Short mmCIF file of C-alpha atoms and ligand atoms in Angstrom, two decimals:
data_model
loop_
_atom_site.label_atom_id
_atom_site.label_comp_id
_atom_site.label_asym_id
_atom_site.label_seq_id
_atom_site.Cartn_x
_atom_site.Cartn_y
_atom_site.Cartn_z
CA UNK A 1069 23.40 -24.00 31.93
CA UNK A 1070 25.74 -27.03 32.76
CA UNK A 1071 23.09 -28.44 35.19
CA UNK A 1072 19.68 -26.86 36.30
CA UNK A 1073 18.35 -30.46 37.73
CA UNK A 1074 16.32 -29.57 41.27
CA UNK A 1075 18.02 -32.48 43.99
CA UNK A 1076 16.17 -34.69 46.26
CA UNK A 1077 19.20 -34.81 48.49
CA UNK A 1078 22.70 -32.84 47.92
CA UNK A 1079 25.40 -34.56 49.93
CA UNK A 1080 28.65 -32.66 50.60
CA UNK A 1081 31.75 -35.39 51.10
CA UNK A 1082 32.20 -38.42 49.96
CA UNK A 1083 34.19 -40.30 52.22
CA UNK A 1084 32.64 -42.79 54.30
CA UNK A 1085 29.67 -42.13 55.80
CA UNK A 1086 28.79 -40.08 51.86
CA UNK A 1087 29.00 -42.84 49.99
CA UNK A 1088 27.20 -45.09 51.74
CA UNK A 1089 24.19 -42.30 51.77
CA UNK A 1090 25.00 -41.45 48.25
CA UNK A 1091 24.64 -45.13 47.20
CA UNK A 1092 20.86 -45.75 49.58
CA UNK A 1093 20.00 -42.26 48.58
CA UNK A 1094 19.89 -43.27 44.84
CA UNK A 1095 18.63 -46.87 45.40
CA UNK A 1096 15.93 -45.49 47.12
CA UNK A 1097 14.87 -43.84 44.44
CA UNK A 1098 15.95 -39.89 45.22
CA UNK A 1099 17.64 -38.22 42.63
CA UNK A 1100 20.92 -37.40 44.20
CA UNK A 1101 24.34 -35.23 43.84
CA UNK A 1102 27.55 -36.18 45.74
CA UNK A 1103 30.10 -33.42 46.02
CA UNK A 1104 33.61 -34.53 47.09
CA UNK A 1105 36.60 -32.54 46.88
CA UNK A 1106 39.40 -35.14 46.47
CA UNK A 1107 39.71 -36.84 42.63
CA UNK A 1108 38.53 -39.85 44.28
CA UNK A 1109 35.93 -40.92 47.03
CA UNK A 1110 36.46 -43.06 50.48
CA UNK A 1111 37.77 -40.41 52.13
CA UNK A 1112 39.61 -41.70 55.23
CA UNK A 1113 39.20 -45.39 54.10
CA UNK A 1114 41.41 -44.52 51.00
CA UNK A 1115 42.99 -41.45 51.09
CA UNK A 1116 43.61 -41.76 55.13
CA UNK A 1117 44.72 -45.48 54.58
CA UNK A 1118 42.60 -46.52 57.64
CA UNK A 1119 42.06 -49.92 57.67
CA UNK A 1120 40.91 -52.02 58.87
CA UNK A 1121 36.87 -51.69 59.85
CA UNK A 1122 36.60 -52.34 63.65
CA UNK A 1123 34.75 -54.83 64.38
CA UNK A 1124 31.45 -53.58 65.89
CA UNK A 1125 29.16 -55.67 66.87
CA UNK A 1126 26.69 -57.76 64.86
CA UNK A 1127 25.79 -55.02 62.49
CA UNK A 1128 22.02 -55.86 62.22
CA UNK A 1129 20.92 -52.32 61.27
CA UNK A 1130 21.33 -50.50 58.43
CA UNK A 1131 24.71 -52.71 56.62
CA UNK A 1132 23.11 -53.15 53.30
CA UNK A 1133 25.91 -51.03 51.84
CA UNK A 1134 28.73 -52.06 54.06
CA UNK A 1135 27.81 -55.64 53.67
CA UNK A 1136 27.69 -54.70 49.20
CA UNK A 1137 31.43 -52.73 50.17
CA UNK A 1138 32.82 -56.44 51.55
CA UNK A 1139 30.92 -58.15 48.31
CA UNK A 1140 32.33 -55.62 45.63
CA UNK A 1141 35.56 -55.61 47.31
CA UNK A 1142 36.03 -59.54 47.37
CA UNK A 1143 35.75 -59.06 43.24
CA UNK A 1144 38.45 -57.36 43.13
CA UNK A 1145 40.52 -59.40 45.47
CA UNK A 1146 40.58 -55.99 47.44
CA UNK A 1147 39.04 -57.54 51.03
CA UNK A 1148 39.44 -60.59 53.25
CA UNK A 1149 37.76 -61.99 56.46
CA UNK A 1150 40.50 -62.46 59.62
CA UNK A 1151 40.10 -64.95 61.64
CA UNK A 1152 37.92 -63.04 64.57
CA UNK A 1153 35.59 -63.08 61.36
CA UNK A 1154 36.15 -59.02 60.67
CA UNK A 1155 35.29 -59.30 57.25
CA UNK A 1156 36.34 -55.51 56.94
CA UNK A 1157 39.97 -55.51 56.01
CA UNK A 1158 39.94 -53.67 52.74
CA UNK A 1159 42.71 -52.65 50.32
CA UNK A 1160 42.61 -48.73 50.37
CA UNK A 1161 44.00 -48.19 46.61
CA UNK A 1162 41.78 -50.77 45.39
CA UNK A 1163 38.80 -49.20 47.04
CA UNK A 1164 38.74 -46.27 45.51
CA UNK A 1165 37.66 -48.52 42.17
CA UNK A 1166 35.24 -50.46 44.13
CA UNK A 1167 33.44 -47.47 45.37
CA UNK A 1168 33.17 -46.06 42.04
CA UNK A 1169 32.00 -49.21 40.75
CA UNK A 1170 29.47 -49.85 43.45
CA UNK A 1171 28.13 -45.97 42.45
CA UNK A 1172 28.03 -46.22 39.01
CA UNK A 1173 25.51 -49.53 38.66
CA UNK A 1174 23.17 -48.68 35.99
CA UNK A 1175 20.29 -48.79 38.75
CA UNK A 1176 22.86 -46.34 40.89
CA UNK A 1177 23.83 -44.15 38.20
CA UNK A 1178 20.18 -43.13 36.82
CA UNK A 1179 19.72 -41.23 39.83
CA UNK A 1180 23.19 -40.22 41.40
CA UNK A 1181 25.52 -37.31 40.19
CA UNK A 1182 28.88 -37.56 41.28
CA UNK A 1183 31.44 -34.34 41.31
CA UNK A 1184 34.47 -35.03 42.21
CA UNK A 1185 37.17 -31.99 43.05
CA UNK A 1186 34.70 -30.08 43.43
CA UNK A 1187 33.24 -28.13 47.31
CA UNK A 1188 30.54 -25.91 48.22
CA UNK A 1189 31.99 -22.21 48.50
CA UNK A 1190 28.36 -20.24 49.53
CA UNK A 1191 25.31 -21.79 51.51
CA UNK A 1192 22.28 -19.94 51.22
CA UNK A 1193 19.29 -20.34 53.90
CA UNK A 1194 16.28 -18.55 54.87
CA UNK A 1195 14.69 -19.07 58.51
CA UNK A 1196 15.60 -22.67 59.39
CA UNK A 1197 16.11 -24.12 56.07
CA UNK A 1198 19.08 -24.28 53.48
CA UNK A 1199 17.57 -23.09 49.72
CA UNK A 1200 20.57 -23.02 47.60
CA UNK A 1201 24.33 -24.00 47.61
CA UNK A 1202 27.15 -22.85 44.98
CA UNK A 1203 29.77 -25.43 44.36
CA UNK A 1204 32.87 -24.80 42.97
CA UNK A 1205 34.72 -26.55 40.32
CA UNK A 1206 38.20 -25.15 39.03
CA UNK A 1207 36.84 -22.07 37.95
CA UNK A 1208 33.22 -22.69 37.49
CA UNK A 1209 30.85 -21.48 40.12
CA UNK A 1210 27.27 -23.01 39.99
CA UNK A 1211 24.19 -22.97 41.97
CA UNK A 1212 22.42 -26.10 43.16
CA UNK A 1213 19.10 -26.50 44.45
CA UNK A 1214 18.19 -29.39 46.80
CA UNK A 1215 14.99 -30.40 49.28
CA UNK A 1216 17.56 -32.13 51.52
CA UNK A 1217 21.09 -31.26 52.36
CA UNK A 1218 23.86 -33.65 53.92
CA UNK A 1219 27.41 -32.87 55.56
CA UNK A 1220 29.59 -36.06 55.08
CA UNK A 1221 32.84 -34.20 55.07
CA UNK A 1222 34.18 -35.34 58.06
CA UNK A 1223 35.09 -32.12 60.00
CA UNK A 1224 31.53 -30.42 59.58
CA UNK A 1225 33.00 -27.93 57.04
CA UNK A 1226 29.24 -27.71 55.28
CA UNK A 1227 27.42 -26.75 58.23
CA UNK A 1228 30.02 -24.65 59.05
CA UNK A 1229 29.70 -22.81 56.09
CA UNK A 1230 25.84 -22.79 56.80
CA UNK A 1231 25.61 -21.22 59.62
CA UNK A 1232 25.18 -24.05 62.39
CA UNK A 1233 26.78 -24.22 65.76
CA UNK A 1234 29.49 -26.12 66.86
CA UNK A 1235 29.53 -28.12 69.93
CA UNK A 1236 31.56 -26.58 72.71
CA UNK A 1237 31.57 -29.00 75.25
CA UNK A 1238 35.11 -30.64 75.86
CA UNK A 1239 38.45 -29.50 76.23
CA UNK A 1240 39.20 -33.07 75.49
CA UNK A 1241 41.44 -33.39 72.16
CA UNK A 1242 42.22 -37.41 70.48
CA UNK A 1243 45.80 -37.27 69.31
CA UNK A 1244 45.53 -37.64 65.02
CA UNK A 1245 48.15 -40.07 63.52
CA UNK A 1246 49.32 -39.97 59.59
CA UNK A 1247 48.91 -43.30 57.99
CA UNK A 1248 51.43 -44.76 55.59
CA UNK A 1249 51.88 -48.32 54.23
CA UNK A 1250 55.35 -49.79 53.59
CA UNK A 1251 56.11 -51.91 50.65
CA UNK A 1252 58.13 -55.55 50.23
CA UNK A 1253 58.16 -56.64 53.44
CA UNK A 1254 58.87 -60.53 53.76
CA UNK A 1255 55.65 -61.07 55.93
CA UNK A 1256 57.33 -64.96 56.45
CA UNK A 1257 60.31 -63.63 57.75
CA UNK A 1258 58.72 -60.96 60.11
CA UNK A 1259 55.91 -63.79 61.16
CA UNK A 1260 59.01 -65.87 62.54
CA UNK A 1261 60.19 -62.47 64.18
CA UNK A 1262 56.80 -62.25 65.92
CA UNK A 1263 56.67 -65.71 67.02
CA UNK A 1264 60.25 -65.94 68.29
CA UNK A 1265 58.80 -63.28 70.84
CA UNK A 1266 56.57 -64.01 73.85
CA UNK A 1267 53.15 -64.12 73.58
CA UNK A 1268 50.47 -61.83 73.49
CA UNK A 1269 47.90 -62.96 71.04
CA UNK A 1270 45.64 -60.11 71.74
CA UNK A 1271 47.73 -57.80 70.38
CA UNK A 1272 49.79 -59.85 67.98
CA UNK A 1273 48.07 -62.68 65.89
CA UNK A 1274 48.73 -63.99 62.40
CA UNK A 1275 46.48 -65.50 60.10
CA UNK A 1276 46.58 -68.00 57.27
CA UNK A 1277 43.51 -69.78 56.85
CA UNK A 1278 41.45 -67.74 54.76
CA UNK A 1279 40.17 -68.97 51.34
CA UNK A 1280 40.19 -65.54 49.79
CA UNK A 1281 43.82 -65.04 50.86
CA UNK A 1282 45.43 -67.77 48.92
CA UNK A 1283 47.06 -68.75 52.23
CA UNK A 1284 48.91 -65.30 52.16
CA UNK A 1285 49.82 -64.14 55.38
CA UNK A 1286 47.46 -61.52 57.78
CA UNK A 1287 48.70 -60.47 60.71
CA UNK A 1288 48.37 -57.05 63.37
CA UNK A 1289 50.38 -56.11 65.77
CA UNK A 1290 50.81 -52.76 68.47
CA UNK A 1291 52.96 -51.27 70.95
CA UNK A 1292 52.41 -48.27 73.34
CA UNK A 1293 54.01 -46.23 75.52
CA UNK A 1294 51.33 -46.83 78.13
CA UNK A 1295 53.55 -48.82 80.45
CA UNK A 1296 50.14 -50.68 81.87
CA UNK A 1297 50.50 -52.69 78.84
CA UNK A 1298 53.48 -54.01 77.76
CA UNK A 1299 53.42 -55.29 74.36
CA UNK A 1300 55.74 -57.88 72.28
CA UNK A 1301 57.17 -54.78 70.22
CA UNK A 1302 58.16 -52.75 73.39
CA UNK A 1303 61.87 -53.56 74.15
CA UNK A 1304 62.68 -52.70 70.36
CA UNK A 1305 61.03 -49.41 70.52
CA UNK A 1306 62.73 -48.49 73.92
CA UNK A 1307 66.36 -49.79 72.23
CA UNK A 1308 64.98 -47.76 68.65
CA UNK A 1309 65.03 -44.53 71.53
CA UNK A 1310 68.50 -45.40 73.05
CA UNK A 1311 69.90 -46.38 69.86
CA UNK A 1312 69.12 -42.62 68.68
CA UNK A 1313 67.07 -43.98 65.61
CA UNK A 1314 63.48 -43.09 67.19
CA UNK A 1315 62.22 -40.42 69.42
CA UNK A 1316 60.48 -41.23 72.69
CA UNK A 1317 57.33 -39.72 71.08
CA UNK A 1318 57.54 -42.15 68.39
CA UNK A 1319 56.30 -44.95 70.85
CA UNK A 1320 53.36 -43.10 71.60
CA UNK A 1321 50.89 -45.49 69.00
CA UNK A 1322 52.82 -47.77 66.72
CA UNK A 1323 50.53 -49.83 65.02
CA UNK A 1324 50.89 -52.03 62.20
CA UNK A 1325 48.64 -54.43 59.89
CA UNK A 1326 49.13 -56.37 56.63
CA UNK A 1327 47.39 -54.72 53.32
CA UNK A 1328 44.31 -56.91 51.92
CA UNK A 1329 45.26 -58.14 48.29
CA UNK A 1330 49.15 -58.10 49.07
CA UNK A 1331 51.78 -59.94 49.75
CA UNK A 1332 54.11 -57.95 50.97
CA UNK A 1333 52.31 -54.18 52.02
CA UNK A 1334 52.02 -53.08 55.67
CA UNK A 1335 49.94 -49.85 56.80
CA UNK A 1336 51.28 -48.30 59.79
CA UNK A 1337 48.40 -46.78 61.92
CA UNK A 1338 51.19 -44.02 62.98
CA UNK A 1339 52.96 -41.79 63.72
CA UNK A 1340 50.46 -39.65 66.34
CA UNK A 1341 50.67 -36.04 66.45
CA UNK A 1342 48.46 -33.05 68.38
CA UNK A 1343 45.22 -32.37 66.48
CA UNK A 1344 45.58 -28.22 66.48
CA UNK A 1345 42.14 -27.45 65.35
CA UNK A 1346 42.08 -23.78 66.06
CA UNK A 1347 45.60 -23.12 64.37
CA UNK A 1348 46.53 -23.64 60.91
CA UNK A 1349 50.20 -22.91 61.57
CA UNK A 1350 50.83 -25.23 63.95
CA UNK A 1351 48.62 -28.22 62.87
CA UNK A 1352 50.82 -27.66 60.11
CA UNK A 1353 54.70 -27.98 62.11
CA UNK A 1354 52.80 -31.62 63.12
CA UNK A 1355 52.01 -32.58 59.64
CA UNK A 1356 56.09 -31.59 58.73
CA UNK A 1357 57.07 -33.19 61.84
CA UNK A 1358 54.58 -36.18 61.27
CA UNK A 1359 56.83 -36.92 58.08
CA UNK A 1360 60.01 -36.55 59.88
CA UNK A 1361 58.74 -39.32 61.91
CA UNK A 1362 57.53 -41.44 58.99
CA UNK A 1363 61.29 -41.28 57.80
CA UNK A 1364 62.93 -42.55 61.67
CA UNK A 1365 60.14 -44.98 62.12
CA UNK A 1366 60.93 -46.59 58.44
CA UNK A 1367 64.63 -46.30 58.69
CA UNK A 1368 64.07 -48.02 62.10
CA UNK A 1369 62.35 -50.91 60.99
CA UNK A 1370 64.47 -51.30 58.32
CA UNK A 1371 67.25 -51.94 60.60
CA UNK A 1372 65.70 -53.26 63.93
CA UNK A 1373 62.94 -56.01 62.22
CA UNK A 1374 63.62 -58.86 60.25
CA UNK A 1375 61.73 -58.82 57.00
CA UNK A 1376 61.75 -55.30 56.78
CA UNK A 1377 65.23 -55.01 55.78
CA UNK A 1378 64.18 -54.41 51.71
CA UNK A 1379 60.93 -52.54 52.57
CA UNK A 1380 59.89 -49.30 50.88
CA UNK A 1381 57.69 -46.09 51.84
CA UNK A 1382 55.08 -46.60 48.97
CA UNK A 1383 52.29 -44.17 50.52
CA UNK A 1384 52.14 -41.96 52.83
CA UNK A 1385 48.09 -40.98 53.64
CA UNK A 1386 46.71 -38.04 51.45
CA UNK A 1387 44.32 -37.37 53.56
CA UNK A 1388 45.60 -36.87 57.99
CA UNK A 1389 44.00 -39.06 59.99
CA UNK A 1390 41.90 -36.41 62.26
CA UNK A 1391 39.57 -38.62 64.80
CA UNK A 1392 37.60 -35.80 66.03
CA UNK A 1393 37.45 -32.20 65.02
CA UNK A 1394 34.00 -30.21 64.68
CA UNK A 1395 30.68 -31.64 66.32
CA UNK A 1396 27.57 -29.94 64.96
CA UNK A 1397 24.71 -29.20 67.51
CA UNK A 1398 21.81 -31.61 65.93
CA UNK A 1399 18.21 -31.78 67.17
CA UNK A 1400 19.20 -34.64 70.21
CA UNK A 1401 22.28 -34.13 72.16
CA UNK A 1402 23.64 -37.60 72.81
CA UNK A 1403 26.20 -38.25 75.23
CA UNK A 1404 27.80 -41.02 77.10
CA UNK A 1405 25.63 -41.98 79.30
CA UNK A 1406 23.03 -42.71 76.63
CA UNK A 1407 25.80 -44.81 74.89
CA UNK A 1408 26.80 -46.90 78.53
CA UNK A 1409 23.07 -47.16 79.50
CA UNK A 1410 22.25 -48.44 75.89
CA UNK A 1411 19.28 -45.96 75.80
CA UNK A 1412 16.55 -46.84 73.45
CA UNK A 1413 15.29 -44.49 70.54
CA UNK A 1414 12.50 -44.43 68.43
CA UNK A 1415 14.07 -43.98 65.54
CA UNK A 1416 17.21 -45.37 65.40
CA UNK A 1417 20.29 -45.27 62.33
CA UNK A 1418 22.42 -47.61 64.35
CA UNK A 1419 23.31 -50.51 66.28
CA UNK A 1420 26.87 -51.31 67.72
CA UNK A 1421 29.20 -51.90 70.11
CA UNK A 1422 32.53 -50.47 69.58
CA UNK A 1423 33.89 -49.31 73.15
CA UNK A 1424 34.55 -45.74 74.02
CA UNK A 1425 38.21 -45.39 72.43
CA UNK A 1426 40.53 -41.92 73.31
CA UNK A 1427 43.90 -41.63 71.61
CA UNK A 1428 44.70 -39.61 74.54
CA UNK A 1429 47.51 -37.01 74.97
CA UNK A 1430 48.23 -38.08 78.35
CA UNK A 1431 50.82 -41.30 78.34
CA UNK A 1432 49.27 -43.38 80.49
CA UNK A 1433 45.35 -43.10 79.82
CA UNK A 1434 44.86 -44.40 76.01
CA UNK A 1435 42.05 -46.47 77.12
CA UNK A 1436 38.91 -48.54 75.11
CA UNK A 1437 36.21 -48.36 77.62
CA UNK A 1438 34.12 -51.57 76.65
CA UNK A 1439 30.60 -51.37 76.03
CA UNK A 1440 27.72 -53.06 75.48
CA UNK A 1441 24.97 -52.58 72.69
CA UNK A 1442 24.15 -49.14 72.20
CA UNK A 1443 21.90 -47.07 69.50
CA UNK A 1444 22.05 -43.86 67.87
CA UNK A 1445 18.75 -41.83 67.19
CA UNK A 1446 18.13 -39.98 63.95
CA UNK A 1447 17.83 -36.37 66.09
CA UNK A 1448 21.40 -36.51 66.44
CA UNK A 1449 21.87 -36.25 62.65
CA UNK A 1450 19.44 -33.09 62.29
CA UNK A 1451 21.33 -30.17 62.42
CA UNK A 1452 20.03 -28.14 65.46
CA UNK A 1453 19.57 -24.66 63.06
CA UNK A 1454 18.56 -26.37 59.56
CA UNK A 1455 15.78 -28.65 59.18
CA UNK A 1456 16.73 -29.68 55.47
CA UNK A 1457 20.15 -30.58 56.94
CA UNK A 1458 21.66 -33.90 58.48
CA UNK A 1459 24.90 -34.54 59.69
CA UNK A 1460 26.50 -37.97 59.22
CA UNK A 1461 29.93 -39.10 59.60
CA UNK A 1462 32.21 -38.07 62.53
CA UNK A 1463 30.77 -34.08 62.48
CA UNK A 1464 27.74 -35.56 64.82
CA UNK A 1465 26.01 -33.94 67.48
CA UNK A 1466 27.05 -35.92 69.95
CA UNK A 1467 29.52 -35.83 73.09
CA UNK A 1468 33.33 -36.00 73.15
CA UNK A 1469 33.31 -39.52 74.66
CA UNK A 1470 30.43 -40.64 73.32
CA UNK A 1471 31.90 -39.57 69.56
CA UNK A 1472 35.03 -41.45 70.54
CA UNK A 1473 33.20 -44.54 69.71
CA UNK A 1474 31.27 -43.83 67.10
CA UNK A 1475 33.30 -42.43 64.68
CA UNK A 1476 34.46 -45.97 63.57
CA UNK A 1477 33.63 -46.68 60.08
CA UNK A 1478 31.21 -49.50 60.17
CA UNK A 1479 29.23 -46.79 62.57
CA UNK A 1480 29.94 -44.13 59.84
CA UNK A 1481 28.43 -46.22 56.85
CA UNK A 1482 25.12 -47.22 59.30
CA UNK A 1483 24.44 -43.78 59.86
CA UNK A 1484 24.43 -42.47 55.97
CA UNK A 1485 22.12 -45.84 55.22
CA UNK A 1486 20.11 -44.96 58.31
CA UNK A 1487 19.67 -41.00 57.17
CA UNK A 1488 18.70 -42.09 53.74
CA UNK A 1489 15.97 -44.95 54.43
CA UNK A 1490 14.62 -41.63 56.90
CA UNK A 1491 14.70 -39.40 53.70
CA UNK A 1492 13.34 -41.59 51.87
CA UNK A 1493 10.28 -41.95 54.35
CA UNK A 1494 9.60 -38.09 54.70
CA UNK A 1495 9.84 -38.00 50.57
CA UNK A 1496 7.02 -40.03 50.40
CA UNK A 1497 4.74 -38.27 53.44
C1 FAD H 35 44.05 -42.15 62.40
C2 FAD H 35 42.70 -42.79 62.43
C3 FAD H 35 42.60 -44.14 62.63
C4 FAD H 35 41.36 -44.76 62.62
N1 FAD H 35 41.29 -46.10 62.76
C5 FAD H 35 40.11 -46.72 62.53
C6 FAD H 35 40.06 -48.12 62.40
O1 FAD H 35 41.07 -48.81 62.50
N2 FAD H 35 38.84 -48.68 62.12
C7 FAD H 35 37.68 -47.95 62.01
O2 FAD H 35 36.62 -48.52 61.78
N3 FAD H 35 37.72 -46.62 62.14
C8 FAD H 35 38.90 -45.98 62.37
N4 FAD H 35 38.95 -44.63 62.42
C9 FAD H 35 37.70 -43.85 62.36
C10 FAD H 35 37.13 -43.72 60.97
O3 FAD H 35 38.06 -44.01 59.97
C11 FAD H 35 36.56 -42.32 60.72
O4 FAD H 35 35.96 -41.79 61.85
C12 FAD H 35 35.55 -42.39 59.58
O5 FAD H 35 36.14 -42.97 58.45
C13 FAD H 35 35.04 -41.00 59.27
O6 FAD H 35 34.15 -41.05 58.19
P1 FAD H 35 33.54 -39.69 57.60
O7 FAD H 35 32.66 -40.06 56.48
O8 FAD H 35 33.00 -38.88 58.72
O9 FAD H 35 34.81 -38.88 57.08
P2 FAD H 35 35.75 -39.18 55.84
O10 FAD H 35 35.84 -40.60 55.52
O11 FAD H 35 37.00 -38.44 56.12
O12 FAD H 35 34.98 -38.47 54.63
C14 FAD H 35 34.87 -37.08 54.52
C15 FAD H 35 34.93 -36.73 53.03
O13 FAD H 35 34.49 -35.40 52.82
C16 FAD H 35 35.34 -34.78 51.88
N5 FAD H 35 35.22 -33.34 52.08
C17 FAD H 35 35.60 -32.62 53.18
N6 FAD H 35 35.27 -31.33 53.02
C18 FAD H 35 34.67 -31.22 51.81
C19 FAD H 35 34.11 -30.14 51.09
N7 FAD H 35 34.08 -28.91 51.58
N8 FAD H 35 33.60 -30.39 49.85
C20 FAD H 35 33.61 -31.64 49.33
N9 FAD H 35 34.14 -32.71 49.99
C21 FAD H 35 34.64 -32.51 51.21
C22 FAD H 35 36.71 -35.35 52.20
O14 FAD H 35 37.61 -35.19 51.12
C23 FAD H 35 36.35 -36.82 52.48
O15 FAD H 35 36.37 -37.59 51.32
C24 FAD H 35 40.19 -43.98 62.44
C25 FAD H 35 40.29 -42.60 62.24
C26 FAD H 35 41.53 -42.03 62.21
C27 FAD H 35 41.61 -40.56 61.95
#
């Protein structure tokens, strides 16, 4: 027998709202097993390229690990601070090191397992409780036992599996995007671009000031085709359409940002596509397509903006950018109301403030709703049908608008800190 060990806490994905669970899970003293699929953990903050953390308020619950992710990540010159203060721009090929090195700390490591490529294939539960799961590595099949289950994989594939049910509550889809990050761009040369433009320092803003940077350029900058905002980038998209290199489509959401740790990367947060959840054979035509518009959107800034001229597609995302997919019925149905109202919970996994944001199909209604505080109970991580099983991570039980703003990472990590220190608390009742 490879592994007969009995689990305080199995947790299924580790992206990241998983790791950060993993990582309290196993400080906290519970003997723990992460299971992620991929040969490397972060899940969409690495292998979707997603950067950087939204900003989300003051953070004053439950950021022990994210505030540790910005620490470890300095070390390896794989994070820097913009001048908002967002201290969660992180390098996304770096951080697959740093999480591994923030999980495998002697004090981390005596009571965490990590699988990697490995998933759960059978889920076995009696009544309202989940006894057993088999994992499945290359060929090897193997039971695990566990008091406390977690799904951390993002599209609610465990509970799935498990039996729960799925929210049905919105014919509401948010457009997905596939991330990629072009390499040696002359960030000087493209800052001058910028600048020669009008302004519109919301959108577009550089930065230089920042110890940790060695004075290397930052900078973000947007364009949509929402024609209620008319951004410095527009008339070169609209000339990239009648100039036959881009599609109209392509204006949709083009988003770009300079890499943390480099001098010369830039992610695109783009191109957007329809999120097909209920068909296989189209979602895949959008992930071909979403390539095909990788290649005109490269070639186009190639051409159309200086600095760009010698750049090179270096990644595209491994992982599609999906912002909302499953939602697992949980214990407390929260919706948007509780979110605008800033309800108050007993016990809460979160505090934030990140406004109600749909990438929305419709051209002129991508919208951030702004908001004010708001908190997130611990019921809407229970799964509804098992009472050994929590849901963190964008699979919550929680409404379509409502989701829309929590799904950002910072929100993500809260809520696996938030379900372990509760864990933790039952354990020891
Ligand atoms: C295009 C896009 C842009 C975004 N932009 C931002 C942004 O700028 N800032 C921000 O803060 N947030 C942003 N978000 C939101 C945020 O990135 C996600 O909502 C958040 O990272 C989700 O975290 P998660 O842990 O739920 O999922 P993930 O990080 O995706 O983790 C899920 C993990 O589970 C693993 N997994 C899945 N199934 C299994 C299985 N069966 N067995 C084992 N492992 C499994 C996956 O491989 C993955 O590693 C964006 C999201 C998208 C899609």
């Amino acid at each position: 027998m490879i592994n007969n060990k009995k689990y305080d806490v199995v947790i299924v994905g580790g992206g990241t709202a998983g790791c950060a669970c993993a990582y309290n899970c196993a400080n906290l003293g519970l003997t723990t097993l992460l299971i992620e699929k991929n040969n490397f953990l972060g899940g969409l903050m690495t292998g979707g390229l997603v950067v950087p953390v939204m900003n989300s308020s003051t953070c004053n619950l439950n950021c022990n690990y994210y505030n540790l992710l910005v620490d470890t990540a300095k070390k390896f010159n794989a994070q820097i601070t913009y001048k908002d203060g967002n201290d969660g721009w992180f390098n996304p090929e770096i951080l697959k090191i740093v999480l591994e090195e923030i999980l495998t700390k002697p004090d981390i490591k005596k009571n965490l397992d990590i699988l990697l490529e490995t998933t759960v294939i059978n889920s076995k539960t009696e009544n309202n409780f989940i006894n057993e799961i088999v994992i499945c590595s290359n060929l090897l099949s193997l039971p695990i036992v566990s008091k406390y289950y977690i799904d951390a994989t993002g599209c609610g594939e465990f509970s799935i599996l498990s039996g729960c049910e799925i929210l049905n509550d919105s014919t509401n889809t948010q457009q997905s995007s596939l991330r990629f990050i072009l390499d040696n761009v002359d960030f000087d040369k493209f800052e001058n671009f910028l600048y020669s433009l009008s302004d519109d320092e919301d959108i577009t803003n550089t930065y230089r000031n920042d110890i940790n940077t060695n004075n290397i350029l930052s900078f973000t900058t947007a364009s949509t085709w929402n024609e209620s905002k008319v951004w410095k980038l527009d008339k070169f998209l609209k000339s990239g359409v009648q100039k036959g290199l881009l599609f109209e489509e392509d204006r949709a959401y083009f988003q770009l940002f300079s890499v943390a740790g480099s001098v010369n990367k830039v992610a695109f947060n783009c191109p957007r596509f329809t999120n097909y959840k209920d068909n296989p054979f189209m979602a895949s035509i959008e992930l071909i397509n979403a390539k095909k518009a990788i290649w005109r959107i490269y070639n186009f800034v190639k051409s159309e903006f200086p600095g760009f001229e010698n750049s090179q597609l270096s990644n595209i995302a491994s992982q599609t950018g999906i912002r909302e997919q499953n939602r697992i019925k949980t214990k407390y149905y929260y919706t948007k109301d509780d979110l605008l109202s800033g309800k108050k919970f007993s016990n809460t996994v979160l505090k934030a403030n990140y406004g109600i944001d749909i990438h929305s199909d419709d051209k002129n209604s991508s919208m951030i709703q702004v908001s004010n505080s708001y908190e997130l109970p611990v019921e809407s991580l229970i799964s509804y049908n098992f009472d050994n099983l929590f849901i963190i991570g964008k699979p919550i039980g929680v409404d379509f608008s409502a989701h829309s703003a929590l799904r950002v990472q910072k929100s993500c990590m809260s809520m696996g800190e938030g379900v372990a220190n509760y864990i933790a608390k039952l354990s020891k009742n």
